[in-house]
XYZ file of C-alpha atoms in Angstrom:
430
model
C 33.627 -8.120 -28.219
C 35.380 -6.926 -24.906
C 37.616 -10.020 -25.110
C 38.365 -9.062 -28.784
C 39.587 -5.325 -28.171
C 41.435 -6.757 -25.197
C 43.275 -8.986 -27.465
C 44.193 -6.099 -29.419
C 45.379 -3.914 -27.156
C 47.686 -6.657 -25.563
C 49.060 -6.901 -29.290
C 50.101 -3.237 -28.789
C 51.615 -4.018 -25.285
C 48.565 -3.231 -23.134
C 46.657 -5.021 -20.768
C 42.865 -4.728 -20.008
C 41.677 -5.362 -16.573
C 37.267 -5.618 -15.443
C 37.485 -2.770 -12.552
C 35.255 -1.444 -9.504
C 31.435 -2.582 -9.593
C 32.241 -5.136 -12.141
C 34.419 -7.279 -10.325
C 32.789 -7.002 -6.949
C 29.352 -7.725 -8.473
C 30.876 -10.828 -10.683
C 32.342 -12.373 -7.637
C 28.950 -11.612 -5.572
C 26.982 -13.466 -7.742
C 29.494 -15.647 -9.958
C 28.518 -13.899 -13.372
C 28.498 -11.205 -15.231
C 26.713 -8.048 -14.258
C 24.239 -6.239 -16.768
C 24.370 -2.577 -17.331
C 27.295 -0.172 -17.451
C 30.934 -1.937 -17.499
C 34.154 -0.130 -16.109
C 37.420 -1.323 -17.768
C 41.063 0.064 -16.845
C 43.928 0.060 -19.372
C 47.478 -0.452 -18.505
C 50.361 0.175 -20.884
C 48.708 2.465 -23.868
C 48.949 6.104 -23.704
C 45.365 7.637 -24.509
C 46.085 8.309 -28.503
C 46.897 4.576 -28.801
C 44.232 3.500 -26.976
C 41.588 5.857 -29.096
C 43.347 4.084 -32.477
C 42.672 0.840 -31.116
C 38.982 1.878 -30.308
C 38.475 3.418 -33.666
C 38.431 0.209 -35.254
C 34.751 -0.653 -33.175
C 33.165 2.525 -33.205
C 33.618 6.378 -32.563
C 35.624 6.625 -29.459
C 34.445 9.512 -27.580
C 35.771 11.709 -24.062
C 33.453 12.342 -21.640
C 34.599 13.478 -18.003
C 37.023 16.115 -17.022
C 38.997 15.142 -14.151
C 39.409 11.391 -14.677
C 38.717 11.270 -18.439
C 36.281 7.939 -19.848
C 36.290 7.074 -23.560
C 33.290 5.658 -24.817
C 32.562 3.730 -28.314
C 29.860 5.061 -29.854
C 28.549 1.671 -30.470
C 28.751 -0.048 -27.012
C 28.218 3.532 -24.587
C 28.099 1.207 -21.515
C 32.013 0.116 -21.500
C 33.695 2.600 -19.749
C 37.630 2.548 -20.637
C 39.451 4.758 -18.535
C 43.534 5.086 -18.451
C 45.829 5.215 -15.025
C 46.133 8.927 -14.085
C 49.972 8.266 -14.877
C 51.500 5.973 -17.346
C 54.068 4.671 -14.909
C 51.679 3.658 -12.431
C 51.341 0.830 -10.666
C 48.567 -2.025 -10.576
C 48.661 -1.410 -6.745
C 48.353 2.559 -6.810
C 45.421 2.227 -9.231
C 43.775 0.181 -6.409
C 44.363 2.399 -3.859
C 42.849 5.050 -5.414
C 39.686 3.473 -5.433
C 37.293 3.751 -2.441
C 36.468 0.486 -0.947
C 38.450 -2.617 -0.885
C 35.393 -4.561 -2.603
C 35.867 -2.136 -5.426
C 39.211 -1.977 -5.474
C 40.093 -5.212 -7.671
C 41.494 -5.978 -10.995
C 40.405 -8.648 -13.016
C 42.167 -9.462 -16.250
C 39.879 -9.691 -19.205
C 41.940 -12.147 -20.935
C 43.015 -14.449 -18.260
C 40.540 -13.803 -15.048
C 43.187 -13.147 -13.073
C 42.334 -11.207 -9.868
C 44.563 -8.607 -8.510
C 43.433 -7.919 -4.706
C 46.045 -5.754 -2.604
C 43.362 -4.880 0.023
C 41.780 -8.081 0.939
C 38.197 -7.216 -0.898
C 37.412 -10.866 -1.360
C 38.217 -11.423 2.394
C 35.727 -8.224 2.786
C 32.927 -9.477 0.322
C 32.938 -13.080 2.365
C 32.820 -11.249 5.578
C 30.107 -8.882 4.224
C 32.629 -5.771 5.137
C 32.973 -2.227 3.625
C 36.261 -1.119 4.303
C 37.878 2.117 3.444
C 41.839 1.068 0.957
C 43.466 3.874 2.435
C 43.592 6.640 5.143
C 42.855 9.579 2.242
C 39.535 7.883 1.151
C 37.368 10.550 2.510
C 39.543 13.719 1.907
C 40.563 12.772 -1.447
C 36.102 12.296 -1.786
C 33.877 12.986 1.106
C 30.860 11.852 -1.008
C 32.413 8.569 -0.032
C 30.950 8.611 3.148
C 27.549 8.568 1.414
C 28.874 5.569 -0.639
C 29.440 3.436 2.237
C 26.308 3.952 3.917
C 24.372 2.864 0.228
C 26.628 -0.076 -0.315
C 26.097 -1.418 3.183
C 22.446 -1.495 2.431
C 22.584 -2.533 -1.132
C 24.339 -5.268 -0.020
C 23.743 -6.055 3.584
C 27.152 -5.478 4.822
C 28.200 -4.101 7.989
C 31.030 -0.795 7.884
C 34.253 -1.254 9.256
C 34.805 0.232 13.026
C 37.581 2.204 11.580
C 35.803 3.498 8.540
C 32.909 4.515 10.269
C 35.079 6.947 12.586
C 36.652 8.475 9.174
C 33.208 8.772 7.680
C 32.491 10.442 11.444
C 35.442 13.347 10.408
C 34.621 13.737 7.177
C 34.130 17.196 5.218
C 30.501 16.922 4.055
C 30.361 20.651 3.023
C 31.328 21.079 0.084
C 29.736 18.246 -1.689
C 28.227 19.064 -4.695
C 23.824 18.608 -3.847
C 23.418 16.753 -7.225
C 26.195 14.182 -5.955
C 24.257 13.774 -2.990
C 21.077 13.099 -4.519
C 22.108 10.478 -6.819
C 23.701 8.330 -3.511
C 20.098 8.699 -1.952
C 18.558 7.800 -5.218
C 20.740 4.288 -5.231
C 20.368 3.740 -1.906
C 16.420 4.111 -1.802
C 15.770 2.623 -5.270
C 18.405 -0.178 -5.059
C 18.882 -1.241 -1.356
C 16.574 -4.181 -0.161
C 16.337 -2.256 3.031
C 17.191 1.392 2.478
C 17.378 2.045 6.417
C 20.299 0.164 7.313
C 21.704 2.925 5.135
C 20.140 5.518 6.876
C 20.758 4.271 10.131
C 24.778 4.699 9.677
C 23.854 7.951 8.186
C 22.560 9.427 11.692
C 25.524 6.999 13.431
C 27.978 8.606 11.342
C 26.601 12.457 11.825
C 25.561 12.921 7.982
C 22.207 13.234 9.168
C 22.895 16.098 11.437
C 25.766 17.887 9.533
C 23.982 17.819 5.562
C 20.152 16.552 6.311
C 18.746 18.429 9.214
C 15.086 18.090 8.739
C 15.843 14.211 8.345
C 17.956 14.255 11.958
C 15.173 16.272 13.780
C 12.808 13.275 13.366
C 15.594 11.574 15.550
C 13.824 11.517 19.101
C 10.319 13.378 17.956
C 7.882 11.799 20.057
C 4.971 9.846 18.957
C 1.905 8.746 20.525
C 2.620 5.269 21.950
C -0.659 3.898 21.329
C -0.882 4.648 17.528
C 3.319 4.133 17.148
C 4.786 1.732 19.405
C 7.477 1.440 17.208
C 8.919 4.735 18.767
C 9.908 8.064 17.595
C 9.461 9.809 14.000
C 12.967 8.290 12.774
C 12.562 4.936 13.513
C 8.866 4.933 11.766
C 10.298 6.270 9.094
C 12.773 3.685 8.602
C 10.005 0.862 8.601
C 8.292 2.701 6.251
C 10.671 2.890 3.672
C 12.013 -0.653 4.067
C 8.447 -1.448 3.490
C 8.090 0.924 0.622
C 11.238 -0.924 -0.941
C 9.646 -4.186 -1.005
C 5.820 -2.665 -2.802
C 7.913 -0.552 -5.159
C 7.710 -2.797 -7.857
C 3.776 -1.696 -8.154
C 4.824 1.519 -8.118
C 4.776 3.593 -11.792
C 7.309 5.788 -10.604
C 9.348 4.324 -7.499
C 11.500 7.147 -7.032
C 8.987 9.662 -6.287
C 7.641 6.780 -3.954
C 10.554 6.008 -2.419
C 12.018 9.543 -1.786
C 8.036 10.453 -0.115
C 8.479 7.079 1.904
C 11.675 8.926 3.422
C 10.148 12.593 3.365
C 6.844 11.732 4.213
C 6.758 12.946 8.129
C 8.870 15.636 8.117
C 6.465 18.114 9.145
C 6.020 15.935 12.520
C 9.008 17.731 14.614
C 7.396 21.351 13.965
C 3.818 20.428 14.473
C 3.696 17.701 17.467
C 2.694 18.766 20.899
C 0.758 17.464 23.928
C -3.166 18.153 23.850
C -4.747 17.125 26.866
C -2.350 14.814 27.723
C -2.280 12.938 23.831
C 0.914 13.397 21.616
C -0.286 14.766 18.618
C 1.069 16.414 15.314
C -2.236 17.904 13.597
C -1.037 19.375 9.979
C 2.229 17.379 10.036
C 0.922 16.555 6.578
C 0.763 20.225 5.021
C 4.116 21.417 6.931
C 5.672 17.913 5.237
C 4.722 19.195 2.105
C 6.443 22.312 2.654
C 9.666 20.603 4.061
C 9.788 18.086 1.624
C 9.866 20.606 -1.358
C 12.614 22.500 0.321
C 15.053 19.440 0.667
C 14.360 18.192 -2.503
C 15.255 21.632 -3.874
C 18.372 22.098 -1.921
C 19.584 18.839 -3.781
C 18.899 19.766 -7.011
C 16.262 17.902 -8.000
C 13.773 17.644 -10.846
C 10.708 19.934 -11.253
C 9.077 16.232 -11.657
C 10.376 14.456 -8.749
C 9.811 17.398 -6.478
C 6.078 17.797 -7.766
C 5.483 13.914 -7.214
C 6.819 13.771 -3.414
C 4.892 16.808 -2.787
C 1.740 15.277 -4.159
C 2.090 12.243 -2.170
C 3.165 13.831 1.360
C 0.328 15.873 1.442
C -2.218 13.305 0.703
C -0.261 10.482 2.748
C -3.100 10.275 5.888
C -6.037 10.215 3.482
C -6.477 7.180 2.139
C -6.785 5.788 6.406
C -8.672 9.071 7.631
C -11.538 8.506 4.711
C -11.539 4.803 5.814
C -12.279 5.878 9.506
C -15.107 8.060 8.634
C -16.618 5.964 5.736
C -19.970 5.777 6.188
C -19.839 9.741 5.940
C -17.502 10.275 3.338
C -19.248 11.430 0.163
C -18.940 10.843 -3.026
C -17.753 14.649 -3.812
C -14.353 13.794 -1.442
C -13.704 10.306 -3.346
C -13.989 12.571 -6.708
C -11.596 15.269 -5.340
C -9.060 13.262 -3.955
C -9.447 11.280 -7.753
C -8.207 14.614 -8.783
C -5.990 15.314 -6.614
C -3.237 12.170 -6.874
C -2.832 9.119 -8.305
C -4.746 7.205 -5.894
C -2.525 4.002 -6.234
C 0.424 5.400 -5.708
C -0.889 7.244 -2.692
C -2.134 3.605 -1.485
C 1.365 2.492 -1.319
C 2.833 4.962 0.513
C -0.631 4.789 2.925
C -0.095 1.083 2.965
C 3.682 1.705 4.143
C 2.884 4.284 6.875
C -0.202 2.260 8.096
C 2.114 -1.244 8.337
C 5.084 0.600 9.363
C 4.872 0.753 13.339
C 6.011 -2.410 15.088
C 3.148 -4.948 14.336
C 1.218 -6.001 12.222
C -1.477 -4.414 10.489
C -3.831 -5.726 7.727
C -4.188 -2.718 5.072
C -6.565 -4.573 2.342
C -9.763 -2.852 3.948
C -8.408 0.705 3.367
C -7.681 -0.473 -0.020
C -10.247 -2.688 -0.882
C -12.942 -0.043 -0.031
C -11.375 3.252 -1.417
C -10.412 1.280 -4.822
C -14.618 -0.092 -4.909
C -15.962 3.737 -4.291
C -13.903 4.938 -6.907
C -14.838 1.824 -8.835
C -18.454 2.589 -8.614
C -18.305 6.279 -9.560
C -16.488 5.500 -12.455
C -13.280 6.914 -12.429
C -9.870 6.367 -13.108
C -7.864 5.730 -9.839
C -4.605 6.931 -11.854
C -6.161 9.705 -13.599
C -7.263 13.039 -12.717
C -11.092 14.070 -13.870
C -11.432 15.891 -16.912
C -13.717 19.112 -16.772
C -17.208 18.733 -18.337
C -17.267 22.252 -18.992
C -14.566 24.298 -20.437
C -13.359 27.618 -21.778
C -14.744 26.696 -25.235
C -17.895 25.607 -24.047
C -17.882 29.287 -22.497
C -17.082 30.755 -25.383
C -19.857 28.953 -27.387
C -22.209 30.300 -25.000
C -21.319 33.854 -25.784
C -19.517 34.346 -22.929
C -15.993 36.541 -23.402
C -12.778 35.291 -21.065
C -12.398 38.129 -18.138
C -12.413 38.539 -14.759
C -15.214 35.865 -14.007
C -14.436 33.396 -16.447
C -12.051 31.180 -14.052
C -14.595 32.060 -11.201
C -17.795 30.601 -13.577
C -15.254 27.561 -14.499
C -14.298 26.602 -11.144
C -17.793 26.485 -9.596
C -18.626 23.940 -13.014
C -15.851 21.613 -12.165
C -17.705 22.222 -8.289
C -20.404 21.167 -9.648
C -18.897 18.081 -11.557
C -17.497 17.217 -8.505
C -20.958 17.323 -6.716
C -22.247 14.689 -8.913
C -23.586 17.247 -11.655
C -23.862 16.259 -15.267
C -22.678 18.331 -18.204
C -26.292 18.773 -19.473
C -27.085 20.335 -15.753
C -23.786 22.282 -15.242
C -24.194 24.239 -18.738
C -27.781 24.373 -18.280
C -26.887 26.164 -14.742
C -24.544 28.671 -16.752
C -27.209 29.213 -19.026
C -29.070 30.344 -16.267
C -26.853 32.421 -14.921
C -26.101 34.347 -17.964
C -29.392 35.551 -18.575
């Protein structure tokens, strides 16, 4: 269909090119990429292009700075026009960020226009800026360089790194930063590569001081031979990147991996000659919420990450004291968090220490305890006794209503049956 549209545009004196990531990914993989396709049209004005596209669906214009025209029947195609009608192909490519994203490929002939050495940089696995104004035009590109390096396992050119260090990050909208971090965490096989570039270029220090404080935050050499909290975090994020296919919500898992130890700088101290960070899980829960709120993250993302950060140590701690762990403790854990998701983060935290460690015994023990209690590790516990039951017994909603329900649920966690709990309620009301 795109070829058909390109032919019609050509008949009106225009020319259509695949642009940006489409060309990059095509050259990397040798085949057309799935998903959104960016197309740039030369030689037509907006009215002429809209007229041609209307044959194939309702044209819809989106965006303000650089308007994009979509077709209702094919929303994955983005048609754009040069900023100025007389702009050259070179000028159109020069306004793009990196050489590997600045190539044009003719839809009809397959000819590739490459003015900045993008094909060579792909071969050399290099992220390199197109012009000196790249980061001045859009400072978010500093994040994008780190994200692309991690996604493709590329290095960033030395001159590009220097420009990233000098870029002014103050006025970038939080939502845009969140989106680049999301791509880094979800699309990169090794997110640590991008995070390390963010540290090297001062992005962490300038925009994410909570993460920057992890650098140099000491840990017990016995428990953490990998080094400081930042090195541990990088390992945990990379392990979670390998585990995320097992997750029901990879975004929550990956952000929890990045933020799980935010509480350590505030809680780390030396006790009896030993480096400890007691309470870093609860402190981390609070800081993770602040971190994501500053990026205007969704409530669901914040809630999911908070929960995993707060609970991330519990599977291993319970296993270490397994002989003394009560059924009530297991029930309370299941009621607080999706245990399958928690185990993914706990496994990465357990293994992210620079040495081989087997997590299977922890997982098998905890899942066995949950199974024996007849619980679903992915669902909370539904209370046996609810408000309607108390009303049926003649109790009117009031100050003691919630206290009675809480006690009923506490009894349920202790292993009492519904009948036993209702009997207690009746006796209490007598």
